[in-house]
Amino acid sequence: MPRSICVVGGGIAGAGAAFALPDAVDVTVLESEAIGGRLASRHREGCIYDHGADHLRLAADDRTDLVRRVAGEALVEITAPIHQFDAEGTITDRPDEFTRWSGANGIDEIVWAFLEAADPAIEEGTTVTGLARRDDEWVVSVAGDRRRFDAVVLATPAAATAVLLEAADWEASGRRRLAEVAGDVPHRTVDVVALHYPFAVEVPYYGLVSVERASDVVWVGRQECKPGHVPAGESLLMVQLGALWSAANAGARAQETALEVAHRIAPLVGDDRLREPDWWDHHRWGRGLPAGRPEDSLCDRTLEDALAVAGDWVAGVGQAHAALDSGLTAGRKLAEHFGLESTV
Ligand SMILES: Cc1cc2nc3c(=O)[nH]c(=O)nc-3n(C[C@H](O)[C@H](O)[C@H](O)COP(=O)(O)OP(=O)(O)OC[C@H]3O[C@@H](n4cnc5c(N)ncnc54)[C@H](O)[C@@H]3O)c2cc1C
């Protein structure tokens, strides 16, 4: 029976893996930056805003029951609908069967809820720089230190996974191939701009999504539709820009970006006051969204050596629910590999 398992990466996939591993095993989560990963929140002037994923989208299925059970108290539901807009800026309703959620204190709280339920040791600000397979153990390098574990879950984004696998001191037939596949996963850069206003925007929707994938503005999310995120009488819009826009504006100053976006949003939402936010913020996710996935069989081969991979790129969908599923599956498969019962 394994005594210790290392989960590399503290995004929702890593949290899902830690949650799915049996209670009897010591789990350690090593996260290079902050728990949450691309489920990331910022706090400013009494507002909370999710500057990576805007929400966790759930259908009426088993996963929803699990998320409600684990993160119930931390969840806030976004009940206002999502509408869509076309190239002419015409806004229409959008058929929808999903519920959408953030955390009461920001969307990263959902990741924390899964980790608190799993209760692993957590080390933030800890980057894994190397992996070696030695005598049925994994040696994980961290800032000059070497730690030994019986198994590893790589819940890192595709590029980081590719680097770790490529450099790993580990003789396994699938290692190079999986490193290549991970390294080849195409990603979309996503610029996200927050625009704050000292007045309430009066529209009937939470989010506006573009039907034209190549449009400049692909998403507008009103943070005030998340209970407790924005003081009454104020508005905070999170705007995601498309890949072409990001490529064309790679060198732009953050202030220019924010003001240009405000000028595009005003006619779309139909409120001229939106041209002048009283404060703004900008974040560029260089490898924000993956497209493409490795074959399951390629990932499963690494299980022979007690290593699992997880993440949205493994699921092939840049969505938080898919990353969570991938993490839960990785944890379950690792448990089965050792003949143990997973918690899911
Ligand atoms: C702008 C934007 C908007 C989005 N909107 C939505 C949305 O509305 N709804 C939705 O469902 N999804 C959305 N997504 C996608 C969603 O955020 C991701 O699919 C999901 O968060 C991926 O989770 P993950 O755990 O696979 O990866 P991550 O969240 O990226 O977690 C991986 C973690 O690994 C850590 N790490 C990397 N290398 C190392 C290392 N060597 N050692 C230790 N740790 C390491 C990273 O710091 C990171 O925290 C959006 C994404 C972006 C960028």
Tab-separated table of C-alpha atoms and ligand atoms in Angstrom:
chain	number	residue	atom	x	y	z
A	1	MET	CA	0.000	0.000	0.000
A	2	PRO	CA	1.362	3.470	-0.865
A	3	ARG	CA	2.056	5.717	2.108
A	4	SER	CA	2.580	8.986	0.331
A	5	ILE	CA	1.325	10.601	-2.882
A	6	CYS	CA	2.453	13.938	-4.287
A	7	VAL	CA	-0.015	16.044	-6.275
A	8	VAL	CA	1.860	18.634	-8.345
A	9	GLY	CA	-0.407	21.630	-9.086
A	10	GLY	CA	-3.100	23.122	-6.871
A	11	GLY	CA	-5.724	24.019	-9.488
A	12	ILE	CA	-9.136	22.355	-9.555
A	13	ALA	CA	-7.685	19.229	-11.231
A	14	GLY	CA	-5.104	18.814	-8.454
A	15	ALA	CA	-7.762	19.413	-5.798
A	16	GLY	CA	-10.009	16.811	-7.480
A	17	ALA	CA	-7.162	14.274	-7.500
A	18	ALA	CA	-6.359	14.911	-3.815
A	19	PHE	CA	-10.055	14.512	-3.003
A	20	ALA	CA	-10.390	11.199	-4.862
A	21	LEU	CA	-7.360	9.568	-3.223
A	22	PRO	CA	-8.066	7.213	-0.302
A	23	ASP	CA	-8.130	8.788	3.172
A	24	ALA	CA	-5.520	6.338	4.437
A	25	VAL	CA	-2.786	7.769	2.178
A	26	ASP	CA	-0.695	10.867	3.050
A	27	VAL	CA	-1.235	13.373	0.251
A	28	THR	CA	0.944	16.437	-0.322
A	29	VAL	CA	-0.054	19.186	-2.786
A	30	LEU	CA	2.838	21.241	-4.160
A	31	GLU	CA	1.708	24.451	-5.893
A	32	SER	CA	4.178	26.836	-7.516
A	33	GLU	CA	2.013	29.956	-7.155
A	34	ALA	CA	-1.359	30.082	-5.402
A	35	ILE	CA	-4.033	27.449	-4.815
A	36	GLY	CA	-6.774	27.804	-7.424
A	37	GLY	CA	-4.629	28.131	-10.558
A	38	ARG	CA	-6.863	29.526	-13.293
A	39	LEU	CA	-9.758	29.624	-10.810
A	40	ALA	CA	-8.363	32.906	-9.530
A	41	SER	CA	-9.896	35.820	-7.659
A	42	ARG	CA	-8.825	39.348	-6.769
A	43	HIS	CA	-10.132	41.713	-4.103
A	44	ARG	CA	-10.238	45.482	-4.483
A	45	GLU	CA	-12.223	48.352	-2.918
A	46	GLY	CA	-14.891	46.074	-1.481
A	47	CYS	CA	-15.239	44.036	-4.705
A	48	ILE	CA	-14.341	40.420	-5.449
A	49	TYR	CA	-13.695	39.500	-9.074
A	50	ASP	CA	-12.801	36.219	-10.771
A	51	HIS	CA	-10.149	37.071	-13.346
A	52	GLY	CA	-9.607	33.555	-14.722
A	53	ALA	CA	-12.661	31.328	-15.069
A	54	ASP	CA	-15.761	33.450	-14.502
A	55	HIS	CA	-17.841	30.554	-13.181
A	56	LEU	CA	-18.014	26.807	-12.682
A	57	ARG	CA	-20.703	25.474	-15.011
A	58	LEU	CA	-22.650	22.400	-13.922
A	59	ALA	CA	-25.322	20.237	-15.529
A	60	ALA	CA	-27.889	18.260	-13.530
A	61	ASP	CA	-25.742	15.167	-12.937
A	62	ASP	CA	-23.657	13.324	-10.351
A	63	ARG	CA	-20.853	15.869	-10.489
A	64	THR	CA	-23.260	18.613	-9.432
A	65	ASP	CA	-24.296	16.560	-6.405
A	66	LEU	CA	-20.629	16.079	-5.513
A	67	VAL	CA	-19.762	19.783	-5.890
A	68	ARG	CA	-22.777	20.794	-3.793
A	69	ARG	CA	-21.882	18.237	-1.108
A	70	VAL	CA	-18.217	19.237	-0.922
A	71	ALA	CA	-18.357	22.983	-1.552
A	72	GLY	CA	-21.981	23.712	-0.602
A	73	GLU	CA	-21.325	26.401	1.985
A	74	ALA	CA	-18.683	28.101	-0.144
A	75	LEU	CA	-20.827	28.260	-3.299
A	76	VAL	CA	-22.804	31.207	-4.617
A	77	GLU	CA	-25.200	30.599	-7.501
A	78	ILE	CA	-25.416	33.008	-10.417
A	79	THR	CA	-29.096	32.956	-11.295
A	80	ALA	CA	-29.251	35.669	-13.986
A	81	PRO	CA	-29.085	34.195	-17.524
A	82	ILE	CA	-26.441	34.337	-20.229
A	83	HIS	CA	-27.342	36.090	-23.461
A	84	GLN	CA	-25.433	36.083	-26.743
A	85	PHE	CA	-24.457	38.740	-29.284
A	86	ASP	CA	-23.612	38.570	-32.981
A	87	ALA	CA	-21.169	40.525	-35.184
A	88	GLU	CA	-23.648	43.415	-35.449
A	89	GLY	CA	-23.945	43.601	-31.662
A	90	THR	CA	-27.512	42.269	-31.618
A	91	ILE	CA	-28.220	40.626	-28.265
A	92	THR	CA	-30.544	37.610	-28.020
A	93	ASP	CA	-31.508	34.976	-25.421
A	94	ARG	CA	-29.504	31.765	-25.319
A	95	PRO	CA	-30.996	28.325	-24.578
A	96	ASP	CA	-29.322	26.976	-21.469
A	97	GLU	CA	-29.544	23.902	-19.236
A	98	PHE	CA	-26.713	24.685	-16.816
A	99	THR	CA	-26.348	26.214	-13.374
A	100	ARG	CA	-23.356	28.495	-12.732
A	101	TRP	CA	-21.383	28.979	-9.560
A	102	SER	CA	-18.604	31.010	-7.977
A	103	GLY	CA	-17.333	31.006	-4.388
A	104	ALA	CA	-18.701	33.332	-1.711
A	105	ASN	CA	-15.213	34.796	-1.369
A	106	GLY	CA	-14.126	34.214	-4.974
A	107	ILE	CA	-14.103	31.221	-7.302
A	108	ASP	CA	-10.828	29.850	-5.864
A	109	GLU	CA	-12.832	29.011	-2.735
A	110	ILE	CA	-14.289	26.036	-4.636
A	111	VAL	CA	-10.767	24.618	-5.019
A	112	TRP	CA	-10.076	25.247	-1.327
A	113	ALA	CA	-13.315	23.424	-0.430
A	114	PHE	CA	-12.158	20.241	-2.212
A	115	LEU	CA	-8.743	20.505	-0.575
A	116	GLU	CA	-10.203	21.076	2.887
A	117	ALA	CA	-12.379	17.982	2.445
A	118	ALA	CA	-9.311	15.951	1.381
A	119	ASP	CA	-7.066	17.527	4.046
A	120	PRO	CA	-3.668	17.057	2.340
A	121	ALA	CA	-0.461	18.845	3.344
A	122	ILE	CA	-0.390	21.981	1.154
A	123	GLU	CA	2.697	23.928	0.138
A	124	GLU	CA	2.073	27.088	-1.905
A	125	GLY	CA	4.957	28.873	-3.622
A	126	THR	CA	6.684	25.504	-4.181
A	127	THR	CA	7.757	24.694	-7.735
A	128	VAL	CA	8.570	21.121	-8.705
A	129	THR	CA	11.671	21.205	-10.911
A	130	GLY	CA	12.432	17.527	-11.475
A	131	LEU	CA	11.161	13.947	-11.290
A	132	ALA	CA	13.132	10.716	-11.026
A	133	ARG	CA	11.972	7.106	-10.676
A	134	ARG	CA	14.090	5.168	-8.142
A	135	ASP	CA	13.367	1.696	-6.727
A	136	ASP	CA	9.564	1.899	-6.933
A	137	GLU	CA	9.596	5.442	-5.567
A	138	TRP	CA	9.347	8.903	-7.069
A	139	VAL	CA	11.972	11.472	-6.186
A	140	VAL	CA	10.472	14.943	-6.566
A	141	SER	CA	12.905	17.885	-6.713
A	142	VAL	CA	11.830	21.118	-5.072
A	143	ALA	CA	14.245	24.069	-4.682
A	144	GLY	CA	17.333	21.961	-4.007
A	145	ASP	CA	15.407	19.538	-1.803
A	146	ARG	CA	14.472	15.982	-2.825
A	147	ARG	CA	11.309	14.377	-1.533
A	148	ARG	CA	10.333	10.718	-1.866
A	149	PHE	CA	6.776	9.619	-2.658
A	150	ASP	CA	5.145	6.336	-3.653
A	151	ALA	CA	3.125	7.978	-6.429
A	152	VAL	CA	2.731	11.287	-8.249
A	153	VAL	CA	-0.182	13.095	-9.881
A	154	LEU	CA	0.937	15.737	-12.372
A	155	ALA	CA	-1.995	18.175	-12.297
A	156	THR	CA	0.028	20.841	-14.061
A	157	PRO	CA	-0.873	22.659	-17.306
A	158	ALA	CA	0.226	20.965	-20.534
A	159	ALA	CA	3.406	23.024	-21.051
A	160	ALA	CA	4.666	22.472	-17.487
A	161	THR	CA	3.808	18.765	-17.734
A	162	ALA	CA	5.762	18.517	-20.999
A	163	VAL	CA	8.857	20.085	-19.415
A	164	LEU	CA	8.718	17.833	-16.342
A	165	LEU	CA	8.182	14.647	-18.377
A	166	GLU	CA	10.801	15.513	-20.986
A	167	ALA	CA	13.464	16.052	-18.314
A	168	ALA	CA	12.345	13.198	-16.022
A	169	ASP	CA	14.940	10.601	-15.057
A	170	TRP	CA	12.560	7.739	-15.772
A	171	GLU	CA	12.809	4.883	-18.249
A	172	ALA	CA	9.264	4.294	-19.467
A	173	SER	CA	8.073	3.666	-22.980
A	174	GLY	CA	5.307	6.285	-22.967
A	175	ARG	CA	7.213	9.104	-21.244
A	176	ARG	CA	8.693	10.815	-24.328
A	177	ARG	CA	5.509	10.422	-26.360
A	178	LEU	CA	3.324	11.921	-23.614
A	179	ALA	CA	5.838	14.774	-23.181
A	180	GLU	CA	5.619	15.465	-26.922
A	181	VAL	CA	1.826	15.345	-26.974
A	182	ALA	CA	1.599	17.659	-23.931
A	183	GLY	CA	4.114	20.045	-25.511
A	184	ASP	CA	2.098	20.145	-28.743
A	185	VAL	CA	-1.286	21.018	-27.203
A	186	PRO	CA	-2.295	24.349	-28.805
A	187	HIS	CA	-3.316	27.090	-26.384
A	188	ARG	CA	-5.144	30.366	-26.713
A	189	THR	CA	-3.874	33.520	-25.009
A	190	VAL	CA	-6.697	35.251	-23.149
A	191	ASP	CA	-6.597	38.909	-22.079
A	192	VAL	CA	-9.042	39.722	-19.307
A	193	VAL	CA	-9.975	43.289	-18.374
A	194	ALA	CA	-11.926	44.304	-15.256
A	195	LEU	CA	-13.919	47.559	-15.556
A	196	HIS	CA	-15.470	49.058	-12.406
A	197	TYR	CA	-18.261	51.661	-12.319
A	198	PRO	CA	-19.734	53.556	-9.343
A	199	PHE	CA	-23.259	52.931	-10.675
A	200	ALA	CA	-25.417	49.874	-11.370
A	201	VAL	CA	-25.745	48.687	-14.962
A	202	GLU	CA	-29.394	47.883	-15.633
A	203	VAL	CA	-29.488	44.850	-17.954
A	204	PRO	CA	-31.301	41.500	-17.530
A	205	TYR	CA	-28.304	39.179	-18.049
A	206	TYR	CA	-25.257	38.021	-16.056
A	207	GLY	CA	-23.096	37.236	-19.062
A	208	LEU	CA	-22.844	38.097	-22.719
A	209	VAL	CA	-21.119	35.579	-24.980
A	210	SER	CA	-20.083	36.141	-28.587
A	211	VAL	CA	-21.423	33.782	-31.241
A	212	GLU	CA	-18.405	34.766	-33.398
A	213	ARG	CA	-15.410	32.960	-31.917
A	214	ALA	CA	-12.980	35.339	-33.632
A	215	SER	CA	-14.605	38.536	-32.339
A	216	ASP	CA	-12.649	41.027	-30.220
A	217	VAL	CA	-14.869	40.705	-27.173
A	218	VAL	CA	-15.774	37.083	-26.517
A	219	TRP	CA	-17.280	37.371	-23.029
A	220	VAL	CA	-18.638	39.969	-20.608
A	221	GLY	CA	-19.433	38.773	-17.067
A	222	ARG	CA	-21.154	41.030	-14.529
A	223	GLN	CA	-19.552	40.290	-11.166
A	224	GLU	CA	-22.465	41.989	-9.362
A	225	CYS	CA	-24.598	38.954	-10.335
A	226	LYS	CA	-22.480	36.880	-7.901
A	227	PRO	CA	-24.026	37.415	-4.468
A	228	GLY	CA	-21.676	39.371	-2.181
A	229	HIS	CA	-19.074	40.159	-4.857
A	230	VAL	CA	-19.848	43.832	-5.598
A	231	PRO	CA	-21.402	46.469	-3.276
A	232	ALA	CA	-24.967	47.493	-4.143
A	233	GLY	CA	-25.205	50.351	-6.630
A	234	GLU	CA	-21.889	49.486	-8.342
A	235	SER	CA	-20.984	47.403	-11.379
A	236	LEU	CA	-17.862	45.392	-12.235
A	237	LEU	CA	-17.555	43.878	-15.714
A	238	MET	CA	-15.011	41.175	-16.568
A	239	VAL	CA	-14.310	41.263	-20.297
A	240	GLN	CA	-12.438	38.476	-22.128
A	241	LEU	CA	-10.810	39.302	-25.439
A	242	GLY	CA	-10.409	36.936	-28.374
A	243	ALA	CA	-7.127	35.431	-29.607
A	244	LEU	CA	-6.829	37.756	-32.612
A	245	TRP	CA	-7.249	40.800	-30.405
A	246	SER	CA	-4.612	39.476	-27.971
A	247	ALA	CA	-2.155	38.832	-30.810
A	248	ALA	CA	-2.690	42.286	-32.315
A	249	ASN	CA	-2.358	44.060	-28.947
A	250	ALA	CA	0.478	42.051	-27.424
A	251	GLY	CA	2.585	45.149	-26.731
A	252	ALA	CA	-0.212	47.487	-25.626
A	253	ARG	CA	-0.021	49.222	-22.246
A	254	ALA	CA	-2.554	47.968	-19.710
A	255	GLN	CA	-4.253	51.384	-19.477
A	256	GLU	CA	-4.702	51.654	-23.260
A	257	THR	CA	-6.119	48.131	-23.285
A	258	ALA	CA	-8.627	48.881	-20.521
A	259	LEU	CA	-9.855	52.133	-22.058
A	260	GLU	CA	-10.154	50.657	-25.542
A	261	VAL	CA	-12.148	47.756	-24.155
A	262	ALA	CA	-14.422	50.177	-22.267
A	263	HIS	CA	-15.138	51.964	-25.568
A	264	ARG	CA	-16.109	48.671	-27.211
A	265	ILE	CA	-18.292	47.553	-24.333
A	266	ALA	CA	-20.378	50.731	-24.084
A	267	PRO	CA	-22.232	50.352	-27.425
A	268	LEU	CA	-22.545	46.587	-26.972
A	269	VAL	CA	-24.246	46.873	-23.574
A	270	GLY	CA	-26.054	50.020	-24.704
A	271	ASP	CA	-24.870	52.337	-21.919
A	272	ASP	CA	-22.608	55.247	-22.899
A	273	ARG	CA	-21.457	55.770	-19.298
A	274	LEU	CA	-19.432	52.538	-19.601
A	275	ARG	CA	-16.768	54.396	-21.634
A	276	GLU	CA	-15.357	55.763	-18.362
A	277	PRO	CA	-14.625	53.183	-15.675
A	278	ASP	CA	-13.448	54.645	-12.352
A	279	TRP	CA	-10.927	51.822	-11.974
A	280	TRP	CA	-9.782	48.914	-14.054
A	281	ASP	CA	-7.443	45.926	-14.002
A	282	HIS	CA	-5.862	43.713	-16.655
A	283	HIS	CA	-4.482	40.173	-16.688
A	284	ARG	CA	-2.988	38.251	-19.596
A	285	TRP	CA	-3.216	34.435	-19.434
A	286	GLY	CA	-0.450	33.463	-21.866
A	287	ARG	CA	-1.630	29.877	-22.155
A	288	GLY	CA	-5.164	30.392	-20.997
A	289	LEU	CA	-7.177	27.761	-22.818
A	290	PRO	CA	-6.068	24.441	-24.308
A	291	ALA	CA	-7.543	22.811	-27.407
A	292	GLY	CA	-6.753	19.171	-28.071
A	293	ARG	CA	-6.126	16.177	-25.864
A	294	PRO	CA	-3.902	13.105	-25.599
A	295	GLU	CA	-5.355	9.622	-26.039
A	296	ASP	CA	-6.564	8.059	-22.777
A	297	SER	CA	-4.384	5.017	-23.418
A	298	LEU	CA	-1.258	7.192	-23.501
A	299	CYS	CA	-2.109	8.683	-20.095
A	300	ASP	CA	-3.057	5.287	-18.653
A	301	ARG	CA	0.358	3.823	-19.537
A	302	THR	CA	2.084	6.003	-16.941
A	303	LEU	CA	-0.103	4.481	-14.224
A	304	GLU	CA	2.067	1.345	-14.411
A	305	ASP	CA	4.762	3.420	-12.723
A	306	ALA	CA	2.346	5.093	-10.283
A	307	LEU	CA	2.183	8.405	-12.117
A	308	ALA	CA	-1.099	9.988	-13.247
A	309	VAL	CA	-1.706	13.135	-15.290
A	310	ALA	CA	-4.689	15.469	-14.911
A	311	GLY	CA	-5.910	18.861	-16.035
A	312	ASP	CA	-8.153	20.551	-18.558
A	313	TRP	CA	-5.685	19.688	-21.331
A	314	VAL	CA	-6.031	15.970	-20.453
A	315	ALA	CA	-9.812	16.356	-20.726
A	316	GLY	CA	-9.371	18.300	-23.974
A	317	VAL	CA	-11.740	21.053	-22.824
A	318	GLY	CA	-10.725	24.404	-21.328
A	319	GLN	CA	-13.456	24.262	-18.692
A	320	ALA	CA	-13.225	23.982	-14.923
A	321	HIS	CA	-15.743	21.124	-14.650
A	322	ALA	CA	-13.723	19.078	-17.163
A	323	ALA	CA	-10.513	19.760	-15.201
A	324	LEU	CA	-12.253	18.657	-12.001
A	325	ASP	CA	-13.437	15.441	-13.681
A	326	SER	CA	-9.942	14.790	-14.943
A	327	GLY	CA	-8.489	15.200	-11.438
A	328	LEU	CA	-11.129	12.962	-9.856
A	329	THR	CA	-10.448	10.306	-12.521
A	330	ALA	CA	-6.670	10.504	-12.013
A	331	GLY	CA	-7.067	10.058	-8.246
A	332	ARG	CA	-9.474	7.161	-8.719
A	333	LYS	CA	-7.238	5.373	-11.259
A	334	LEU	CA	-4.202	5.747	-9.011
A	335	ALA	CA	-6.175	4.303	-6.087
A	336	GLU	CA	-7.252	1.354	-8.293
A	337	HIS	CA	-3.643	0.840	-9.402
A	338	PHE	CA	-2.760	0.193	-5.742
A	339	GLY	CA	-5.895	-1.930	-5.209
A	340	LEU	CA	-7.417	0.706	-2.926
A	341	GLU	CA	-10.886	2.199	-2.871
A	342	SER	CA	-11.182	5.785	-4.083
A	343	THR	CA	-13.488	8.228	-2.290
A	344	VAL	CA	-15.374	8.790	-5.581
B	1	LIG	C1	-9.520	33.838	-18.880
B	1	LIG	C2	-10.097	32.479	-18.644
B	1	LIG	C3	-11.472	32.325	-18.521
B	1	LIG	C4	-12.034	31.087	-18.288
B	1	LIG	N1	-13.385	30.984	-18.103
B	1	LIG	C5	-13.910	29.810	-17.735
B	1	LIG	C6	-15.276	29.742	-17.328
B	1	LIG	O1	-15.996	30.751	-17.250
B	1	LIG	N2	-15.763	28.517	-16.967
B	1	LIG	C7	-14.972	27.393	-16.971
B	1	LIG	O2	-15.458	26.303	-16.622
B	1	LIG	N3	-13.659	27.444	-17.303
B	1	LIG	C8	-13.113	28.628	-17.665
B	1	LIG	N4	-11.780	28.709	-17.943
B	1	LIG	C9	-10.964	27.480	-17.945
B	1	LIG	C10	-10.622	27.022	-16.518
B	1	LIG	O3	-10.109	28.103	-15.790
B	1	LIG	C11	-9.577	25.915	-16.611
B	1	LIG	O4	-10.023	24.916	-17.501
B	1	LIG	C12	-9.309	25.243	-15.256
B	1	LIG	O5	-9.183	26.201	-14.223
B	1	LIG	C13	-8.036	24.395	-15.386
B	1	LIG	O6	-7.743	23.789	-14.143
B	1	LIG	P1	-6.432	22.894	-13.999
B	1	LIG	O7	-6.394	22.454	-12.577
B	1	LIG	O8	-6.394	21.893	-15.085
B	1	LIG	O9	-5.202	23.879	-14.306
B	1	LIG	P2	-4.663	25.206	-13.472
B	1	LIG	O10	-5.851	25.853	-12.873
B	1	LIG	O11	-3.845	25.917	-14.437
B	1	LIG	O12	-3.819	24.530	-12.321
B	1	LIG	C14	-2.509	24.032	-12.533
B	1	LIG	C15	-1.627	24.510	-11.388
B	1	LIG	O13	-0.328	23.927	-11.523
B	1	LIG	C16	0.605	24.856	-11.018
B	1	LIG	N5	1.948	24.479	-11.515
B	1	LIG	C17	2.417	24.565	-12.780
B	1	LIG	N6	3.678	24.099	-12.847
B	1	LIG	C18	4.016	23.695	-11.591
B	1	LIG	C19	5.182	23.122	-11.019
B	1	LIG	N7	6.267	22.842	-11.761
B	1	LIG	N8	5.191	22.850	-9.690
B	1	LIG	C20	4.090	23.112	-8.928
B	1	LIG	N9	2.951	23.649	-9.420
B	1	LIG	C21	2.907	23.936	-10.735
B	1	LIG	C22	0.091	26.194	-11.544
B	1	LIG	O14	0.612	27.282	-10.792
B	1	LIG	C23	-1.409	26.016	-11.393
B	1	LIG	O15	-1.888	26.557	-10.167
B	1	LIG	C24	-11.187	29.947	-18.193
B	1	LIG	C25	-9.793	30.094	-18.318
B	1	LIG	C26	-9.257	31.348	-18.529
B	1	LIG	C27	-7.762	31.500	-18.613
